[in-house]
Structures are given as structure tokens and as C-alpha cells.
Amino acid sequence: MACPKKKTSKSKRDSRRATWRRKADVEALKAISLGKSILSGRSNFVYPTDEEEEGEE
């Protein structure tokens, strides 16, 4: 028969949540940075423009 597991401490729970949130914050900063560089025109990122899409059809 299954027995109950031990309760996870609040500090361990908070630590896991903080890690999860920190990862989300880092990804959000990367997305904002990429968007800013694309809008400023200084990016090395290659993305399709409307003119290129029309030429392929």
C-alpha cells in the first residue's frame, strides 16, 4: 500500500518557483532585446520581409 510522502519545505518550494520565474524573466529579456534590435535595423537576425514573400509566389 502507498504511504504518504514527506511534506516539501516552504524554502525548497520557493526556491523552485524562483528558478522557474528567473528562467522566464531571462527569456522575456531576450525576446525584448531581439525585437528592439530588429526595429532599430541593427540586427544580424535574418527574417523574411513582405517583398521577399511576394517574390516567391
Steps between C-alpha positions, in 0.01 A plus 500: 500500500619852423614709791484880517811684392677757715391859463724722287635793699393853414859602428546219246165587338589869484842420359348295217250773421773764499704295253197458274424873510865594441508286184182669375647845570818420306301378197280812513809724502641311198175546309485873579865544400447319169190707426682825573795407278267404212307826529820705516637335186831402662429128522688213341183294532364387161123511472266505197365837390180565305691561174680164521175313569329657198793409271476131588139463388 
